Amino acid sequence: MNISRILAYTTRHLYLYRRSLPRLMEIFYWPVLDLVVWGFISVYLSEYRGGLPAFVSFFLGALILWDVLFRSQQGISVSFLEDMWSRNLLNIFVSPITPSEYIASLLVISFIKLLFASTVMVFLAWLLYSFNILTFGFHLIPLVANLIVMGWSVGIVTTALILRFGQEAEVLAWGIAFLFQPVSAVFYPVEVLPPFLQGIAMFIPSSHVFEGMRAVISGGDLPVEKMVWAFGLNCMYIFISVVFFFWIFRRVKEKGLLTKIGE
Amino acid sequence: MKTVLEVRNLTKYFNGFKAVDTISFDMYSGEILGLLGPNGAGKTTTLQMLLGLTTPSGGEIRIFGLPFEGHREEILHRVNFSSSYVALPYSLTVRENLMVFCRLYGVEKPERKIDELLDIFEIRNIKHIPARRLSSGQLTRLCLAKALLNDPDILFLDEPTASLDPDIADKTRGLLRRIREERGLSILYTSHNMKEMEEMSDRVIFMDRGRIIAMDKPEGILRRYSGRSLEEVFLKIARG
C-alpha cells in the first residue's frame, strides 16, 4: 500500500468539496433536515405518550447513529460515482494506484465526510433539543465504530455492483442502506419484530448497536456481548465485501466493462 | 532501436466472439505507431489490454521487457494515456486536477512540472479555472498535460484530436511531434483521421475484424494497397 497515492486520491475529493457548494450542501442538507423534522416530531409525540421515558433521546440518538451508517456507506459509493459522472475513472485506473489503495482511499474519504456531517448533527441536537450524545462517553466508540464498518461493507458491495452493472445500478448508492433499516431496529427494539425478522436481525451488526444505544440511554451499561457479536459480524462482512469487490473488479476487466461504466 | 512494447499472440474473446485475434507487433523507442481500422476492428480493445483495463484471453504483453501481469505498478509509472472520451473532474481547477495526478504518479516538484506543461500547451492563463469552464480545445490540452506529468516513456492516445478544430488539432499534433523529438517518447495512436495518421505515424497497423491485416510505414501501406492516401486504403478495407 502506497500512502501517498491513497492521500492523492483523497485530495481529489477534498478539492471537490472545497470547490462545489452543491456537493458540500449534500453532506449537511439531509442530516440537518432529518434532525429538524424528526426531532420536532419526537418532541411532539413524547408529550402524548408519557409511558415511554427518554422517548426523545431514543429517537435523536437513533437518528444520529443511523446517519453514521448511512453516511459511511454513501461516502464510499457516492465518491466512486463522482468519478463515473466526471468520466475520470479510466484516468484513475491507468494510474499506478492499486485497487486496494483505491478502496483504502474511499474509506478515508468516507470517514472525513462522516466527521463533518456528524459534528453538525451532534451540535444541532444539543442546540435544538438539549440532547448531547457525547454524554454516552466511551460507550459511543464501539457504537459508532461498528456502524462505520458496517456502512463501509455495504458501500464496498454497492460500489462493486455499480462497477459490474454500470449506471443502472446507481440507484443502489442512494437506497441500499435502507434495506437494512427495518431489521436494524433503529427506532424500536428488536423484540417488536416478528420471530423470522428477529432471526435476521441477529446477523445485522447495526441491530446490536441500536439495542446497545437504548440500553445506555435507559441508564444501563453497554451490553458488551452485543458489541462483541456486532464486531465479529463486521469483521466477517468487511472481509467478504472486499473479496467481493476484487472478484467483481477482475470479472469487469475480463468482460471489458471498465471502459463502459458511465455510458 | 530499442523495443519498448512487445505484443505476442494477443487475443480477446467476449462471450465467444473473437474481438482481437492473435495479434503480434512491437513498438520501438521514440516511435509513433498508428493503430487504424474501421469500427469494431479491435483497436480500442487492444489499447485497453495494453493499459491493463481489460484482461486478455490469451497472449502476452511485455512493456519495457516486463510482463504486464505482475509488474502493473512499475509499468504504469512509466506510461500514460489520454483520450477524447475521458475527462477530468469538472469542479476542480486545472491546477488541482494536475496536482492530484502528480501525487498519484509521485511526481517530484509538482508545481514546477505543472507550470512547465501548462506553458508547453499554452494554457497557463487558465491554471486556476475550473475544468467545467474550459473549451473543448483547452480540455484536450489539459488531458494531454495530465498524460505527460510523469514524463512517460510510452503515451497511449485514443483519438486525441477528435473534438478539436483544425487549428488546435494541428497545433496539438505539432506539440506531440516536438515532445516526441525532445524526449524520445513512444506514442501509440488511434484516430479516424487518416490524414493525421499519415502525417503523424512512423508506422501504421491496420486492423480489421480483430486481426492485423497490414503493418508498415504509411507509404508502404499505400504501395501495398495501390492507394493514393490512407483514407482510400481505409475505405477499400472497410468495404471489403
Coordinates of C-alpha atoms in Angstrom, one line a residue:
Chain A
M1 CA 0.0 0.0 0.0
N2 CA 1.3 3.4 -1.0
I3 CA 0.1 6.1 1.4
S4 CA 0.9 8.9 -1.0
R5 CA -1.4 7.5 -3.6
I6 CA -4.1 7.0 -1.1
L7 CA -3.8 10.6 0.0
A8 CA -3.6 11.8 -3.6
Y9 CA -7.0 10.3 -4.4
T10 CA -8.4 11.6 -1.1
T11 CA -7.2 15.1 -2.1
R12 CA -9.2 14.8 -5.3
H13 CA -12.4 14.6 -3.3
L14 CA -11.4 17.2 -0.8
Y15 CA -10.8 19.6 -3.7
L16 CA -14.2 18.8 -4.9
Y17 CA -15.9 19.6 -1.7
R18 CA -13.9 22.8 -1.4
R19 CA -15.0 23.9 -4.9
S20 CA -18.6 22.7 -5.1
L21 CA -21.3 24.2 -2.9
P22 CA -23.9 21.7 -4.0
R23 CA -21.6 18.8 -3.0
L24 CA -20.9 20.5 0.3
M25 CA -24.6 21.0 0.9
E26 CA -25.3 17.3 0.2
I27 CA -23.2 16.4 3.2
F28 CA -25.2 18.6 5.5
Y29 CA -28.6 19.0 3.9
W30 CA -30.3 15.7 4.6
P31 CA -28.8 15.1 8.1
V32 CA -29.9 18.5 9.2
L33 CA -33.4 18.2 7.6
D34 CA -33.8 14.7 9.2
L35 CA -32.8 16.0 12.6
V36 CA -35.1 19.1 12.4
V37 CA -38.2 17.3 11.1
W38 CA -37.9 14.0 13.1
G39 CA -36.6 15.8 16.2
F40 CA -39.6 18.0 16.5
I41 CA -42.0 15.1 15.7
S42 CA -40.4 13.1 18.5
V43 CA -40.7 16.1 20.9
Y44 CA -44.3 16.5 20.0
L45 CA -45.1 12.7 20.4
S46 CA -43.3 12.5 23.7
E47 CA -45.8 14.8 25.2
Y48 CA -48.6 12.4 24.4
R49 CA -47.0 9.1 25.0
G50 CA -46.0 9.7 28.5
G51 CA -45.4 6.0 29.2
L52 CA -42.0 5.7 27.4
P53 CA -39.2 7.5 29.2
A54 CA -36.4 9.1 27.2
F55 CA -38.5 8.9 24.1
V56 CA -36.8 12.0 22.5
S57 CA -33.4 10.7 23.4
F58 CA -34.1 7.3 21.9
F59 CA -35.2 8.9 18.7
L60 CA -32.5 11.5 18.4
G61 CA -29.8 9.0 19.3
A62 CA -31.2 6.7 16.7
L63 CA -31.3 9.4 14.1
I64 CA -27.7 10.5 14.7
L65 CA -26.3 6.9 14.8
W66 CA -28.3 5.8 11.7
D67 CA -26.8 8.7 9.8
V68 CA -23.4 7.4 10.8
L69 CA -24.1 4.1 9.0
F70 CA -25.8 5.8 6.0
R71 CA -23.1 8.4 5.5
S72 CA -20.2 5.9 5.8
Q73 CA -21.9 3.8 3.1
Q74 CA -22.6 6.9 0.9
G75 CA -19.1 8.2 1.5
I76 CA -17.8 5.2 -0.5
S77 CA -20.5 4.7 -3.2
V78 CA -21.0 8.4 -4.0
S79 CA -17.3 9.1 -4.2
F80 CA -17.0 6.3 -6.7
L81 CA -20.0 7.8 -8.6
E82 CA -18.3 11.2 -8.7
D83 CA -15.5 9.7 -10.9
M84 CA -18.1 7.9 -13.0
W85 CA -20.1 11.1 -13.6
S86 CA -16.9 13.1 -14.5
R87 CA -15.7 10.3 -16.9
N88 CA -12.4 10.2 -14.8
L89 CA -12.4 6.5 -13.9
L90 CA -10.1 5.4 -16.7
N91 CA -7.6 8.1 -15.7
I92 CA -7.6 6.7 -12.2
F93 CA -7.3 3.0 -13.2
V94 CA -4.5 3.6 -15.7
S95 CA -2.5 5.4 -13.0
P96 CA -0.3 3.3 -10.6
I97 CA -3.0 3.3 -7.9
T98 CA -3.9 -0.3 -7.0
P99 CA -7.5 -1.5 -6.3
S100 CA -6.6 -1.9 -2.6
E101 CA -5.3 1.7 -2.4
Y102 CA -8.4 2.8 -4.2
I103 CA -10.6 1.1 -1.6
A104 CA -8.5 2.5 1.3
S105 CA -8.8 6.0 -0.2
L106 CA -12.6 5.6 -0.4
L107 CA -12.6 4.6 3.3
V108 CA -10.6 7.7 4.3
I109 CA -12.9 10.0 2.2
S110 CA -16.0 8.4 3.8
F111 CA -14.6 9.0 7.3
I112 CA -13.8 12.6 6.6
K113 CA -17.3 13.3 5.2
L114 CA -18.9 11.5 8.1
L115 CA -16.9 13.5 10.6
F116 CA -18.2 16.8 9.2
A117 CA -21.8 15.6 8.9
S118 CA -21.9 14.1 12.4
T119 CA -20.3 17.1 14.0
V120 CA -23.1 19.3 12.6
M121 CA -25.8 16.8 13.7
V122 CA -24.5 16.4 17.2
F123 CA -24.2 20.2 17.6
L124 CA -27.8 20.8 16.3
A125 CA -29.2 18.0 18.5
W126 CA -27.7 19.7 21.5
L127 CA -28.7 23.2 20.4
L128 CA -32.4 22.4 19.4
Y129 CA -33.3 19.6 21.8
S130 CA -30.6 19.7 24.6
F131 CA -29.7 16.2 23.6
N132 CA -26.0 15.6 24.0
I133 CA -24.9 12.3 22.5
L134 CA -21.4 12.9 23.9
T135 CA -22.7 12.1 27.4
F136 CA -22.5 8.4 26.2
G137 CA -18.8 8.9 26.8
F138 CA -16.6 5.9 25.8
H139 CA -19.7 3.9 25.1
L140 CA -20.0 5.9 21.9
I141 CA -16.8 4.5 20.5
P142 CA -17.9 0.8 20.0
L143 CA -21.4 2.0 18.8
V144 CA -20.0 4.4 16.2
A145 CA -17.1 2.2 15.1
N146 CA -19.4 -0.8 14.5
L147 CA -21.8 1.4 12.4
I148 CA -18.9 2.9 10.3
V149 CA -17.5 -0.6 9.5
M150 CA -21.0 -1.9 8.6
G151 CA -21.5 1.2 6.4
W152 CA -18.2 0.6 4.7
S153 CA -19.1 -3.1 3.9
V154 CA -22.4 -2.0 2.4
G155 CA -20.6 0.8 0.5
I156 CA -17.9 -1.5 -0.9
V157 CA -20.5 -4.1 -2.1
T158 CA -22.6 -1.2 -3.7
T159 CA -19.6 0.1 -5.5
A160 CA -18.8 -3.4 -6.8
L161 CA -22.3 -3.7 -8.1
I162 CA -22.2 -0.3 -9.8
L163 CA -18.8 -1.4 -11.4
R164 CA -20.5 -4.5 -12.7
F165 CA -23.9 -3.2 -13.8
G166 CA -23.0 0.4 -14.6
Q167 CA -25.2 3.4 -14.4
E168 CA -28.4 1.2 -14.0
A169 CA -27.2 0.2 -10.5
E170 CA -26.6 3.8 -9.5
V171 CA -29.8 3.8 -7.5
L172 CA -28.2 1.4 -5.1
A173 CA -25.9 4.1 -3.8
W174 CA -28.9 6.0 -2.5
G175 CA -31.2 3.3 -1.4
I176 CA -29.3 0.1 -0.3
A177 CA -28.7 1.2 3.3
F178 CA -32.4 1.5 3.8
L179 CA -32.8 -2.2 3.1
F180 CA -31.2 -2.8 6.4
Q181 CA -33.2 -0.3 8.4
P182 CA -36.2 -2.4 9.3
V183 CA -34.0 -5.2 10.7
S184 CA -31.6 -2.8 12.3
A185 CA -34.2 -1.9 14.8
V186 CA -33.2 1.7 14.6
F187 CA -36.3 3.2 16.2
Y188 CA -37.8 0.3 18.0
P189 CA -36.4 -2.7 20.0
V190 CA -35.7 -6.0 18.1
E191 CA -38.3 -7.8 20.3
V192 CA -41.2 -6.0 18.4
L193 CA -40.1 -7.7 15.1
P194 CA -41.7 -11.0 14.1
P195 CA -39.6 -14.0 15.0
F196 CA -38.2 -14.6 11.5
L197 CA -37.1 -10.9 11.3
Q198 CA -35.6 -11.2 14.7
G199 CA -33.5 -14.1 13.4
I200 CA -32.3 -11.9 10.5
A201 CA -31.6 -9.0 12.9
M202 CA -29.3 -11.3 14.9
F203 CA -26.9 -11.2 11.9
I204 CA -27.1 -7.5 11.2
P205 CA -24.4 -5.6 13.2
S206 CA -26.4 -2.4 13.4
S207 CA -29.3 -4.1 15.3
H208 CA -27.0 -4.9 18.2
V209 CA -25.7 -1.3 18.1
F210 CA -29.1 0.2 18.4
E211 CA -30.1 -2.2 21.2
G212 CA -26.9 -1.1 22.9
M213 CA -27.7 2.6 22.4
R214 CA -31.2 2.1 24.0
A215 CA -29.6 0.3 26.9
V216 CA -27.2 3.2 27.5
I217 CA -29.9 5.8 27.2
S218 CA -32.1 3.9 29.7
G219 CA -29.2 4.3 32.2
G220 CA -27.9 0.7 31.9
D221 CA -24.4 -0.5 30.9
L222 CA -23.4 -1.1 27.3
P223 CA -24.2 -4.7 26.6
V224 CA -20.6 -5.9 25.9
E225 CA -21.7 -9.2 24.4
K226 CA -23.8 -7.5 21.8
M227 CA -20.9 -5.2 20.8
V228 CA -18.5 -8.2 20.6
W229 CA -21.0 -10.0 18.4
A230 CA -21.5 -6.9 16.2
F231 CA -17.7 -6.6 15.9
G232 CA -17.3 -10.2 14.9
L233 CA -20.0 -9.9 12.3
N234 CA -18.5 -6.7 11.0
C235 CA -15.0 -8.3 10.7
M236 CA -16.6 -11.1 8.6
Y237 CA -18.7 -8.7 6.4
I238 CA -15.9 -6.3 5.7
F239 CA -13.7 -9.2 4.6
I240 CA -16.4 -10.6 2.4
S241 CA -17.2 -7.2 0.9
V242 CA -13.5 -6.6 0.0
V243 CA -13.2 -10.1 -1.5
F244 CA -16.4 -9.5 -3.4
F245 CA -15.1 -6.2 -4.8
F246 CA -11.9 -7.8 -6.0
W247 CA -13.8 -10.6 -7.6
I248 CA -16.1 -8.2 -9.4
F249 CA -13.2 -6.0 -10.4
R250 CA -11.5 -9.0 -12.0
R251 CA -14.7 -10.0 -13.8
V252 CA -15.3 -6.5 -15.0
K253 CA -11.8 -6.4 -16.5
E254 CA -12.4 -9.8 -18.1
K255 CA -15.6 -8.6 -19.7
G256 CA -14.1 -5.3 -20.8
L257 CA -16.7 -3.3 -18.8
L258 CA -14.4 -0.9 -17.1
T259 CA -14.3 1.4 -20.1
K260 CA -18.1 1.3 -20.5
I261 CA -19.0 2.4 -17.0
G262 CA -21.0 5.6 -17.1
E263 CA -22.2 5.1 -20.7
Chain B
M1 CA 16.2 0.6 -32.0
K2 CA 15.1 -0.5 -28.5
T3 CA 11.8 -2.3 -28.2
V4 CA 9.6 -0.8 -25.6
L5 CA 6.4 -2.8 -26.2
E6 CA 6.1 -6.4 -27.4
V7 CA 2.7 -7.9 -28.1
R8 CA 2.6 -11.6 -28.9
N9 CA -0.5 -13.6 -30.0
L10 CA -2.8 -11.2 -28.0
T11 CA -6.3 -12.5 -28.1
K12 CA -9.6 -11.4 -26.6
Y13 CA -12.9 -13.2 -26.6
F14 CA -16.2 -11.6 -25.5
N15 CA -18.8 -14.2 -24.9
G16 CA -17.3 -16.4 -27.7
F17 CA -16.8 -13.5 -30.1
K18 CA -13.2 -13.0 -31.0
A19 CA -12.7 -9.2 -30.7
V20 CA -8.9 -9.4 -31.0
D21 CA -7.4 -12.4 -32.9
T22 CA -3.9 -13.4 -32.0
I23 CA -2.1 -10.2 -33.0
S24 CA 1.6 -9.6 -32.6
F25 CA 3.6 -6.4 -33.0
D26 CA 6.4 -4.4 -31.5
M27 CA 6.8 -0.7 -30.8
Y28 CA 10.2 0.9 -30.6
S29 CA 11.6 3.7 -28.5
G30 CA 10.8 7.1 -30.0
E31 CA 8.3 5.7 -32.5
I32 CA 4.8 6.9 -33.3
L33 CA 2.7 3.9 -34.1
G34 CA -0.7 4.4 -35.6
L35 CA -3.5 1.9 -34.9
L36 CA -6.0 2.1 -37.6
G37 CA -9.2 0.3 -38.6
P38 CA -12.9 0.5 -39.0
N39 CA -15.3 0.4 -36.1
G40 CA -15.2 -3.0 -34.4
A41 CA -11.8 -3.7 -35.7
G42 CA -10.4 -4.3 -32.2
K43 CA -8.3 -1.1 -31.8
T44 CA -9.9 0.0 -28.6
T45 CA -9.9 -3.4 -27.0
T46 CA -6.2 -3.7 -27.9
L47 CA -5.5 -0.4 -26.3
Q48 CA -7.5 -1.3 -23.2
M49 CA -5.5 -4.6 -22.8
L50 CA -2.2 -2.7 -23.2
L51 CA -3.3 -0.4 -20.4
G52 CA -4.5 -3.2 -18.1
L53 CA -8.1 -2.1 -18.3
T54 CA -9.2 -5.3 -20.0
T55 CA -7.8 -8.7 -19.3
P56 CA -6.5 -10.6 -22.4
S57 CA -7.9 -14.1 -23.1
G58 CA -4.6 -15.1 -24.3
G59 CA -1.2 -14.0 -25.5
E60 CA 1.5 -11.8 -23.9
I61 CA 2.2 -8.2 -23.4
R62 CA 5.6 -7.0 -22.4
I63 CA 6.3 -3.4 -21.7
F64 CA 10.0 -2.3 -21.1
G65 CA 10.8 -6.0 -21.2
L66 CA 8.5 -6.8 -18.3
P67 CA 5.3 -8.8 -18.5
F68 CA 2.3 -6.6 -17.7
E69 CA 0.9 -9.2 -15.3
G70 CA 2.9 -8.9 -12.1
H71 CA 4.5 -5.6 -13.0
R72 CA 1.5 -3.4 -13.3
E73 CA 2.6 -0.6 -11.0
E74 CA 6.1 -0.4 -12.3
I75 CA 4.9 -0.2 -15.9
L76 CA 2.1 2.3 -15.2
H77 CA 4.6 4.6 -13.6
R78 CA 6.3 4.9 -17.0
V79 CA 3.3 5.1 -19.3
N80 CA 0.3 7.4 -19.6
F81 CA -2.9 7.8 -21.5
S82 CA -5.2 10.4 -22.9
S83 CA -8.5 10.0 -24.8
S84 CA -11.0 12.4 -26.1
Y85 CA -13.7 10.1 -24.5
V86 CA -12.2 10.5 -21.0
A87 CA -12.4 13.7 -19.0
L88 CA -11.3 15.1 -15.7
P89 CA -13.4 16.3 -12.7
Y90 CA -15.2 19.4 -13.8
S91 CA -15.4 21.1 -10.4
L92 CA -11.6 21.0 -9.9
T93 CA -9.4 23.7 -11.4
V94 CA -6.7 22.9 -13.9
R95 CA -4.0 23.1 -11.2
E96 CA -6.0 20.9 -8.8
N97 CA -6.6 18.3 -11.4
L98 CA -3.0 18.1 -12.4
M99 CA -1.9 18.2 -8.7
V100 CA -4.0 15.1 -8.0
F101 CA -2.3 13.2 -10.8
C102 CA 1.2 14.5 -9.9
R103 CA 0.6 12.9 -6.5
L104 CA -0.8 9.7 -8.0
Y105 CA 2.3 9.3 -10.1
G106 CA 4.7 10.5 -7.4
V107 CA 6.0 13.5 -9.4
E108 CA 8.7 15.4 -7.7
K109 CA 8.4 19.2 -7.6
P110 CA 4.8 19.1 -8.9
E111 CA 4.2 22.8 -9.0
R112 CA 7.2 23.3 -11.3
K113 CA 6.1 20.4 -13.5
I114 CA 2.6 21.7 -13.8
D115 CA 3.8 25.2 -14.8
E116 CA 6.2 23.7 -17.3
L117 CA 3.4 21.7 -19.0
L118 CA 0.9 24.5 -18.9
D119 CA 3.5 26.6 -20.7
I120 CA 4.1 23.9 -23.3
F121 CA 0.4 23.7 -24.0
E122 CA -0.1 27.4 -23.7
I123 CA -2.8 27.2 -21.1
R124 CA -1.0 28.7 -18.1
N125 CA -3.6 31.5 -18.1
I126 CA -6.3 29.0 -17.1
K127 CA -4.4 27.4 -14.3
H128 CA -7.0 28.4 -11.6
I129 CA -10.1 28.0 -13.8
P130 CA -12.4 25.0 -13.0
A131 CA -12.4 22.4 -15.8
R132 CA -16.1 22.9 -16.5
R133 CA -15.4 26.4 -17.8
L134 CA -12.8 25.2 -20.4
S135 CA -13.4 25.0 -24.1
S136 CA -13.0 21.5 -25.6
G137 CA -9.7 22.5 -27.0
Q138 CA -8.4 23.6 -23.6
L139 CA -9.8 20.5 -22.0
T140 CA -8.0 18.3 -24.6
R141 CA -4.8 20.1 -23.9
L142 CA -5.3 19.7 -20.1
C143 CA -5.8 16.0 -20.6
L144 CA -2.6 15.9 -22.7
A145 CA -0.8 17.8 -20.0
K146 CA -2.0 15.2 -17.5
A147 CA -0.7 12.5 -19.7
L148 CA 2.8 14.0 -19.7
L149 CA 3.0 14.7 -16.0
N150 CA 5.1 11.6 -15.2
D151 CA 7.4 12.1 -18.2
P152 CA 6.2 8.8 -19.7
D153 CA 8.2 6.6 -22.0
I154 CA 5.1 5.5 -23.7
L155 CA 2.0 7.5 -24.4
F156 CA -1.3 5.8 -25.4
L157 CA -3.5 8.2 -27.2
D158 CA -7.1 7.4 -28.2
E159 CA -8.3 9.9 -30.8
P160 CA -6.6 12.8 -29.0
T161 CA -7.7 15.4 -31.6
A162 CA -11.3 14.2 -32.2
S163 CA -13.0 17.2 -30.6
L164 CA -10.6 19.9 -31.8
D165 CA -11.0 22.4 -34.5
P166 CA -8.4 22.1 -37.4
D167 CA -6.2 24.9 -36.0
I168 CA -5.9 23.4 -32.4
A169 CA -5.7 19.9 -33.8
D170 CA -2.7 21.0 -36.0
K171 CA -1.1 22.7 -33.0
T172 CA -1.6 19.6 -30.9
R173 CA 0.0 17.3 -33.5
G174 CA 2.9 19.7 -33.7
L175 CA 3.3 19.6 -29.9
L176 CA 3.2 15.9 -29.8
R177 CA 5.8 15.6 -32.5
R178 CA 8.0 18.1 -30.7
I179 CA 7.7 16.3 -27.4
R180 CA 8.5 13.0 -29.1
E181 CA 11.7 14.5 -30.6
E182 CA 12.7 16.2 -27.4
R183 CA 12.1 13.3 -25.0
G184 CA 12.3 10.2 -27.2
L185 CA 8.7 9.4 -26.3
S186 CA 7.0 6.4 -27.9
I187 CA 3.4 7.0 -28.9
L188 CA 0.6 4.5 -29.7
Y189 CA -2.0 6.4 -31.5
T190 CA -5.6 5.7 -32.7
S191 CA -7.5 8.0 -34.8
H192 CA -10.2 8.1 -37.5
N193 CA -8.5 11.0 -39.1
M194 CA -6.5 9.4 -41.9
K195 CA -4.6 12.5 -42.9
E196 CA -3.5 12.8 -39.3
M197 CA -2.4 9.2 -39.2
E198 CA -0.4 9.7 -42.4
E199 CA 1.2 12.8 -41.0
M200 CA 2.0 11.6 -37.5
S201 CA 2.8 7.9 -37.8
D202 CA 6.2 6.3 -38.4
R203 CA 4.4 3.0 -38.9
V204 CA 0.7 2.1 -39.2
I205 CA -1.0 -1.1 -38.0
F206 CA -4.2 -1.7 -40.0
M207 CA -6.7 -3.9 -38.1
D208 CA -9.9 -5.4 -39.3
R209 CA -12.2 -7.9 -37.5
G210 CA -9.7 -8.3 -34.7
R211 CA -6.7 -9.2 -37.0
I212 CA -3.7 -7.2 -38.1
I213 CA -4.0 -7.1 -41.9
A214 CA -1.1 -4.7 -42.6
M215 CA 1.7 -3.2 -40.7
D216 CA 4.2 -0.9 -42.4
K217 CA 5.2 2.7 -42.9
P218 CA 2.3 4.7 -44.3
E219 CA 4.0 4.8 -47.8
G220 CA 4.4 1.0 -47.6
I221 CA 0.7 0.6 -46.9
L222 CA -0.2 2.9 -49.8
R223 CA 2.1 0.9 -52.2
R224 CA 0.7 -2.5 -51.0
Y225 CA -3.0 -1.4 -51.5
S226 CA -2.3 0.8 -54.5
G227 CA -3.9 3.8 -52.8
R228 CA -3.1 7.5 -53.0
S229 CA -4.0 8.1 -49.4
L230 CA -4.6 6.1 -46.2
E231 CA -8.2 7.2 -46.4
E232 CA -8.6 5.5 -49.8
V233 CA -6.9 2.3 -48.3
F234 CA -9.2 2.5 -45.3
L235 CA -12.3 2.7 -47.5
K236 CA -11.1 -0.3 -49.6
I237 CA -10.5 -2.3 -46.4
A238 CA -13.7 -1.2 -44.6
R239 CA -15.8 -2.0 -47.6
G240 CA -14.2 -5.4 -48.2

